[in-house]
XYZ file of C-alpha atoms in Angstrom:
515
model
C -21.100 0.067 10.675
C -22.159 -0.408 7.212
C -24.088 -4.154 6.842
C -22.897 -6.283 4.472
C -25.239 -9.149 2.875
C -24.810 -11.408 0.027
C -27.956 -11.555 -2.503
C -28.998 -13.766 -5.243
C -31.899 -11.115 -5.814
C -32.565 -9.739 -9.284
C -31.677 -6.550 -9.820
C -34.972 -5.033 -10.661
C -36.685 -6.723 -7.712
C -34.432 -5.701 -4.919
C -35.751 -2.876 -2.941
C -32.818 -0.373 -2.480
C -32.014 3.442 -2.792
C -29.378 2.340 -5.780
C -28.443 -0.210 -8.082
C -24.196 -0.156 -8.700
C -22.714 -1.220 -11.852
C -19.167 -1.116 -13.429
C -18.516 0.747 -16.291
C -14.276 0.119 -18.160
C -13.072 2.397 -20.230
C -12.293 0.627 -23.603
C -11.171 2.108 -26.594
C -14.307 2.912 -28.401
C -15.905 4.592 -25.449
C -17.225 2.788 -22.281
C -18.074 -0.698 -21.886
C -20.495 -1.976 -19.427
C -18.457 -4.874 -16.822
C -19.663 -8.114 -16.088
C -22.153 -8.403 -13.558
C -24.840 -6.004 -14.789
C -25.914 -7.394 -17.462
C -29.655 -7.320 -16.237
C -29.602 -3.397 -15.792
C -27.829 -3.442 -19.425
C -31.067 -5.443 -20.765
C -32.990 -3.085 -19.026
C -31.803 -0.316 -20.887
C -32.256 -1.766 -23.971
C -28.174 -2.973 -24.053
C -27.801 0.522 -24.554
C -26.414 1.735 -21.019
C -22.489 2.220 -22.426
C -24.565 5.068 -24.590
C -26.332 6.979 -22.365
C -23.580 6.606 -19.785
C -21.325 8.244 -22.491
C -24.170 10.908 -23.453
C -23.522 12.171 -20.084
C -20.227 12.064 -20.138
C -19.499 8.916 -18.534
C -15.796 7.677 -20.198
C -14.835 4.822 -17.488
C -11.866 5.913 -15.893
C -10.582 5.035 -12.724
C -13.199 6.384 -10.157
C -15.537 7.843 -11.740
C -18.970 8.014 -10.728
C -22.094 8.665 -13.151
C -25.798 9.145 -11.583
C -28.553 8.092 -14.015
C -32.561 7.224 -13.615
C -33.304 3.293 -12.830
C -34.860 1.945 -16.176
C -38.293 1.085 -15.481
C -39.562 -1.297 -13.428
C -36.723 -1.072 -11.256
C -37.745 -0.882 -7.515
C -33.950 1.327 -7.346
C -34.909 4.835 -8.517
C -31.136 5.407 -9.130
C -28.380 3.653 -10.865
C -24.754 4.494 -9.979
C -22.223 3.746 -12.579
C -18.667 3.347 -11.271
C -15.532 3.852 -13.224
C -13.143 0.830 -13.523
C -10.191 2.257 -15.549
C -8.999 0.174 -18.953
C -11.001 -2.815 -19.692
C -8.404 -5.404 -18.838
C -6.261 -7.123 -21.522
C -6.877 -10.940 -21.050
C -5.578 -12.027 -24.292
C -8.384 -13.680 -25.767
C -11.696 -12.166 -23.997
C -11.692 -8.153 -25.595
C -13.340 -5.563 -24.212
C -15.574 -7.755 -22.500
C -12.832 -9.351 -20.583
C -13.891 -9.856 -17.058
C -10.110 -10.554 -15.332
C -10.141 -6.712 -13.164
C -7.697 -6.840 -10.417
C -9.015 -7.081 -6.907
C -7.714 -3.651 -6.238
C -9.749 -2.005 -9.064
C -13.011 -3.353 -7.873
C -11.707 -2.593 -4.681
C -11.613 1.389 -5.486
C -14.502 0.887 -7.055
C -16.645 -0.057 -4.682
C -15.262 2.554 -1.911
C -15.807 5.039 -4.384
C -19.564 4.154 -5.158
C -19.832 3.979 -1.576
C -18.867 7.125 -0.693
C -20.865 8.388 -3.593
C -23.765 6.872 -1.742
C -23.261 8.633 1.597
C -26.983 9.203 3.340
C -28.654 6.122 1.757
C -29.990 3.263 3.563
C -29.254 0.492 1.293
C -26.879 0.072 -2.106
C -27.130 -3.510 -3.908
C -23.783 -3.494 -6.253
C -23.925 -5.648 -9.813
C -19.939 -5.248 -9.942
C -18.331 -8.445 -11.292
C -18.234 -10.913 -8.951
C -16.677 -14.114 -10.639
C -15.244 -15.703 -7.368
C -15.131 -15.596 -3.699
C -11.569 -12.858 -4.625
C -14.025 -10.719 -6.429
C -16.531 -11.051 -3.372
C -13.780 -10.272 -0.645
C -12.310 -6.960 -2.705
C -15.787 -5.611 -3.590
C -16.869 -6.395 -0.104
C -13.680 -4.359 1.377
C -13.955 -1.773 -0.755
C -17.216 -0.856 -0.379
C -17.116 -0.994 3.832
C -14.196 0.722 3.978
C -15.419 3.588 1.093
C -18.553 3.823 3.487
C -16.392 5.094 6.669
C -16.970 9.041 7.895
C -15.231 10.079 11.536
C -18.350 12.551 12.407
C -18.102 12.340 16.314
C -17.132 15.684 17.044
C -19.857 17.287 14.846
C -22.895 18.344 16.550
C -25.171 15.837 16.894
C -22.479 13.655 15.271
C -21.735 9.809 16.499
C -19.722 7.689 14.319
C -21.340 9.464 11.527
C -24.863 8.885 12.339
C -27.122 11.874 12.504
C -24.679 14.444 12.031
C -26.110 17.940 11.147
C -22.973 18.677 9.293
C -22.749 15.684 6.789
C -24.795 12.346 5.899
C -24.754 9.345 7.504
C -22.345 6.266 5.753
C -23.929 3.903 3.301
C -26.279 1.659 5.806
C -26.152 -1.799 4.074
C -24.370 -2.917 0.930
C -25.825 -6.059 -0.893
C -23.452 -7.879 -3.348
C -25.759 -8.918 -6.427
C -24.505 -12.839 -7.489
C -22.836 -13.678 -4.792
C -24.795 -16.863 -3.369
C -25.444 -16.703 0.571
C -24.944 -20.565 0.626
C -21.866 -20.716 -1.022
C -19.459 -21.777 1.570
C -16.211 -19.672 -0.258
C -18.653 -16.361 -0.821
C -19.773 -16.435 2.825
C -16.172 -17.066 4.162
C -15.032 -13.962 1.979
C -17.403 -11.719 3.212
C -16.943 -12.620 6.667
C -13.589 -12.039 6.355
C -13.962 -8.679 4.735
C -16.010 -7.564 7.508
C -14.154 -8.622 10.297
C -10.729 -6.631 8.664
C -12.652 -3.562 7.420
C -14.237 -3.279 11.301
C -10.809 -3.247 12.713
C -9.391 -1.050 10.271
C -12.184 1.200 10.392
C -11.454 1.296 14.342
C -7.862 2.282 13.575
C -9.099 4.781 11.382
C -10.893 6.313 14.387
C -8.361 6.025 16.750
C -6.214 8.055 14.583
C -8.745 10.704 13.439
C -9.396 11.312 17.486
C -7.838 14.303 18.738
C -4.787 14.160 20.880
C -6.272 15.498 23.569
C -8.880 12.878 23.773
C -6.380 10.039 23.007
C -3.066 10.512 25.010
C -1.258 6.965 25.726
C -3.055 6.012 28.911
C -6.785 6.223 26.941
C -5.007 4.417 23.824
C -4.005 1.579 26.203
C -7.691 1.613 27.979
C -9.002 1.403 24.381
C -6.759 -1.951 23.421
C -7.642 -3.461 26.956
C -11.212 -3.156 26.270
C -11.329 -5.035 22.826
C -8.019 -7.543 23.475
C -10.856 -8.820 27.278
C -14.160 -8.433 23.861
C -12.293 -10.927 22.151
C -10.127 -13.249 24.110
C -6.494 -11.562 23.847
C -4.984 -11.347 27.050
C -3.468 -8.034 27.673
C -0.481 -6.154 29.871
C -0.201 -2.493 30.301
C 3.005 -1.502 31.618
C 2.592 1.897 33.439
C 5.505 4.380 33.755
C 6.920 2.592 37.273
C 6.055 -0.331 35.700
C 8.980 0.904 32.825
C 11.000 2.808 34.848
C 11.597 -0.649 37.014
C 12.118 -2.598 33.566
C 14.366 -0.087 32.410
C 12.563 1.167 29.222
C 14.932 4.505 28.853
C 13.315 4.895 25.666
C 9.674 5.278 25.821
C 10.598 6.949 28.996
C 12.749 9.555 27.572
C 10.537 10.087 24.958
C 7.258 10.326 27.546
C 9.410 12.733 29.876
C 8.134 15.856 28.733
C 3.913 15.398 28.845
C 2.141 15.505 31.577
C 0.348 12.279 29.830
C 2.857 9.247 30.746
C 3.608 6.700 28.600
C 2.469 3.260 28.419
C 3.733 0.252 26.640
C 0.542 -2.432 25.652
C 1.607 -6.277 24.499
C -1.498 -8.093 22.909
C -1.052 -11.780 22.629
C -3.149 -13.679 20.536
C -2.647 -17.495 20.539
C -4.213 -20.228 19.306
C -4.311 -24.111 20.349
C -2.882 -25.387 17.011
C -0.125 -22.123 16.133
C 3.343 -23.411 15.376
C 4.376 -19.981 13.871
C 4.506 -17.014 16.140
C 4.740 -13.376 14.889
C 5.123 -9.941 16.940
C 4.252 -6.862 15.767
C 5.541 -4.017 17.061
C 3.952 -0.499 16.244
C 5.286 3.048 17.168
C 2.587 5.435 19.349
C 3.380 8.490 19.812
C -0.160 9.757 20.593
C 1.095 13.626 19.475
C 4.125 14.158 18.091
C 5.726 18.175 18.656
C 9.365 17.556 18.446
C 10.315 18.125 21.792
C 12.470 20.587 22.913
C 13.337 19.453 18.800
C 10.090 21.519 18.277
C 8.463 20.824 14.825
C 8.264 24.247 12.772
C 4.869 25.871 12.102
C 2.500 24.013 9.596
C 4.083 20.552 10.856
C 1.963 20.167 13.722
C -1.455 20.156 12.926
C -1.515 15.986 11.859
C 0.791 15.258 14.400
C -2.269 13.487 15.840
C -1.591 10.471 13.379
C 2.138 9.626 14.624
C 0.010 7.034 16.624
C -0.718 5.070 13.012
C 1.464 2.370 13.354
C 0.248 1.279 16.795
C -3.627 1.616 15.908
C -2.534 -0.911 12.636
C -0.808 -3.283 14.888
C -3.477 -3.149 17.670
C -6.045 -3.623 14.528
C -4.413 -6.260 12.678
C -4.024 -8.656 16.356
C -7.965 -7.981 17.107
C -8.530 -9.134 13.345
C -6.153 -11.903 13.490
C -8.403 -12.816 16.687
C -11.606 -12.561 15.362
C -10.521 -14.704 12.204
C -8.896 -16.983 14.802
C -6.154 -17.898 12.367
C -3.523 -20.507 13.305
C -1.085 -18.424 14.263
C -0.258 -16.486 17.500
C 0.341 -13.194 17.412
C 1.947 -10.673 19.780
C 1.215 -6.574 19.583
C 3.416 -4.283 21.347
C 2.356 -1.035 21.418
C 5.086 1.623 22.268
C 2.913 4.935 23.698
C 4.005 8.431 24.452
C 3.410 11.769 24.247
C 6.463 14.147 22.554
C 6.490 16.983 24.128
C 8.755 20.034 24.974
C 8.772 20.845 29.176
C 11.293 21.726 31.578
C 11.550 17.748 32.101
C 11.629 17.094 28.763
C 14.861 14.847 26.960
C 17.548 17.692 25.446
C 19.454 17.486 22.792
C 22.449 15.842 23.762
C 21.107 13.774 26.593
C 21.670 10.307 26.422
C 19.287 7.081 27.531
C 20.140 3.712 28.606
C 17.523 1.476 26.324
C 16.074 -1.520 27.354
C 18.209 -3.674 25.775
C 21.207 -2.206 27.806
C 22.537 0.365 24.971
C 23.348 3.546 25.441
C 21.733 6.229 22.987
C 22.361 9.665 22.283
C 19.559 11.524 21.644
C 20.920 14.566 18.960
C 17.027 15.040 17.755
C 14.018 14.574 20.126
C 11.684 14.962 16.895
C 13.703 11.596 15.921
C 11.912 9.948 19.027
C 9.497 7.074 17.034
C 12.935 5.094 17.060
C 13.481 5.249 20.332
C 10.097 3.851 21.380
C 10.551 1.504 19.333
C 13.547 0.422 20.260
C 12.648 -0.429 23.402
C 9.554 -2.577 22.197
C 11.892 -4.363 19.885
C 14.266 -5.623 22.543
C 11.470 -6.766 24.588
C 9.644 -8.570 21.917
C 12.577 -10.008 20.896
C 13.158 -11.845 24.333
C 10.293 -13.934 23.111
C 12.184 -15.490 19.902
C 9.290 -14.923 17.678
C 9.760 -16.330 14.103
C 9.854 -13.209 12.388
C 9.436 -9.310 14.007
C 7.480 -6.773 11.780
C 7.423 -3.510 12.911
C 5.094 -0.596 11.545
C 5.541 3.337 12.238
C 5.162 6.538 10.230
C 8.574 6.972 10.820
C 10.765 9.587 8.846
C 9.893 12.296 6.348
C 12.682 11.306 4.101
C 10.421 8.092 2.998
C 7.503 10.615 2.051
C 10.010 12.506 0.292
C 11.329 8.754 -1.403
C 8.049 7.029 -2.206
C 5.086 9.780 -1.632
C 2.227 9.899 0.070
C 0.282 6.412 -1.138
C 3.317 4.128 -0.802
C 5.031 2.917 2.647
C 8.848 1.248 2.790
C 9.835 -2.045 3.598
C 13.320 -2.706 5.196
C 14.331 -6.102 6.513
C 17.661 -8.039 7.726
C 16.552 -10.795 5.410
C 16.228 -10.271 1.755
C 13.814 -13.093 1.008
C 11.339 -11.962 3.771
C 11.778 -8.016 2.617
C 10.595 -9.338 -0.833
C 7.498 -11.604 0.916
C 6.147 -8.682 2.784
C 6.277 -6.073 -0.033
C 4.384 -9.072 -2.463
C 1.958 -9.872 0.289
C 1.059 -5.922 0.881
C 0.403 -5.798 -2.909
C -1.514 -8.650 -2.627
C -3.194 -6.969 0.118
C -3.782 -4.027 -1.822
C -1.369 -1.718 -0.283
C 1.352 -0.206 -2.004
C 4.617 -0.387 -0.980
C 8.415 -0.687 -2.286
C 11.278 -2.764 -0.621
C 14.021 -0.613 0.343
C 17.946 -1.060 1.483
C 19.506 -0.940 4.581
C 23.265 0.108 3.088
C 25.854 -0.618 5.976
C 27.798 2.479 4.817
C 24.937 4.487 6.286
C 25.715 2.462 10.357
C 28.759 4.868 10.508
C 26.841 8.575 10.429
C 25.071 7.212 13.735
C 28.736 6.578 15.536
C 28.510 8.316 18.923
C 32.094 9.753 21.040
C 29.297 9.288 24.126
C 27.253 6.330 24.008
C 26.979 3.305 21.973
C 24.801 4.883 19.271
C 22.968 8.185 18.379
C 19.952 8.295 17.183
C 20.741 10.418 14.408
C 22.989 9.782 11.461
C 23.344 11.309 7.794
C 20.409 13.105 6.582
C 20.317 12.250 3.113
C 18.770 8.524 3.180
C 17.399 9.791 6.313
C 14.646 6.794 5.886
C 17.187 4.397 5.279
C 19.169 5.622 8.682
C 16.043 5.294 10.749
C 16.014 1.577 9.514
C 19.421 0.237 10.668
C 19.148 1.918 13.886
C 15.982 -0.204 14.574
C 18.032 -3.476 13.012
C 20.392 -2.741 16.121
C 17.652 -3.419 19.166
C 16.492 -6.617 17.090
C 17.644 -9.887 18.641
C 20.475 -11.806 16.883
C 19.034 -13.904 14.432
C 15.355 -12.955 14.473
C 13.850 -12.281 11.218
C 12.480 -8.743 10.952
C 10.914 -6.202 8.589
C 10.369 -2.384 9.261
C 7.613 -0.914 7.204
C 7.330 3.154 7.177
C 4.073 4.229 6.564
C 5.052 8.150 7.061
C 3.219 8.882 3.076
C 0.015 6.784 3.459
C -0.903 6.456 7.009
C -3.013 9.861 7.178
C -4.351 11.445 3.911
C -4.545 15.201 3.535
C -5.568 15.604 0.623
C -9.240 14.489 -0.669
C -10.607 11.021 -0.604
C -9.842 8.631 -3.330
C -11.445 4.977 -3.783
C -12.175 3.594 -0.314
C -9.274 6.189 1.250
C -10.999 8.533 3.592
C -9.434 12.463 4.570
C -7.222 11.971 7.312
C -6.432 8.391 8.985
C -6.488 5.353 6.206
C -5.537 1.998 8.539
C -2.203 2.195 6.431
C -0.293 -1.423 6.888
C -3.291 -3.463 9.007
C -4.405 -5.599 5.859
C -0.660 -6.232 5.165
C -0.327 -7.077 8.757
C -3.459 -9.229 8.471
C -2.360 -11.232 5.580
C 0.960 -11.599 6.372
C -0.370 -13.866 9.748
C -2.579 -15.669 7.776
C -0.133 -17.062 4.927
C 1.854 -17.831 7.953
C -0.812 -19.857 9.532
C -1.004 -21.333 6.247
C 2.807 -22.058 5.730
C 3.245 -19.566 2.824
C 6.264 -17.570 4.376
C 8.010 -20.854 5.865
């Protein structure tokens, strides 16, 4: 992992490979952002003019490199675009109220651009602990690389075919002895390390990450951080009646697992349950996916990765809330033993499900885990899943949908996601769509109307949540895996979507902000 330090050193005297400054898009050209005053002064107050001459505009994510001023120990200045100058009403073009997400993305873009460097000093706006947290998170997430499978590569280090990630980030102007700044940096380190661990899991090839291997990773991490862990193997699942998880995993040579991670705090008076879809590879089963839709299906365990990371982060942060994570792990493959369209599964809850499409498998493993999680009567259950292509069609590739059986809780989850810097959108659960899942053979079918398929999936899951329990469903099918080029602090491949939202929900619950 990239190291993070806080520093009050002068920009000119710090030994580093680069000094990172912010530049915004003003009405008359680029504007140097707060935090870079000393650097600007070294350019005789003409840094903005020099950047404009080099073609910089201050647009979001834009990176411009130029030689450092005379007398600086760092040889390079890296100017990263912040987008439009914030309109604060009374501060004009020298306004400094940059949104945390703006700083997070800028720091991430700069960190990516500095791959191969040993140390960079970030002279971005750091007026308060919130800004420190944002810049730290962005830099640590932007420095991520997954090169474990490249020749001589190990976690991005010494990779023959690529540069190692930025090794150290120093935040200039962040006092190391300030308790607020130090706490923000420590939180950022814990959350980003676990989020990057989730990215590693998502990016790991499915021949190396089957349900058993995922369970082993979770078990090792749980023991390291004082989290109780329980793993149900195929025999225990059969004995317990987990027909959904077993049905999905029936066609694979790698049997399924249900992993329970329990973080408890002696002073906690609230309990959250997180449930993650963990399909380590999804071929579609007998309802085989068409050509061109299989190549990225190692990412179908992104929900379970997010839940795993969030529980470990909660433990590392010592949050005063009990958090239980449920990882529903299976591999969905076609074979002579696979579940067929038309089969009926008896779920853990006792309900029977007619399987009309074996590629609608995520809701089957989640249904068993939701029913099991409900037995503990948590204050709320949140499930996370790369569940439907319909949600991608509705919201695109950067926004996840939020559904709930409680409108106020859905709003709270949406607001929490936005606060954490993750784009989300509240979605309805129209009762009229439930009829489409009626089955003449079983209690319910796993498919309903094609239109509104993401909402239909949410309605299916709702059937397996215990009575009176507040529940929300996050469909992260769009943002979980980035198939395009990297942007901001988001790499190509696994993104770790929903981790920050889940951690922030736990923090708000611990603080009593969610009731």
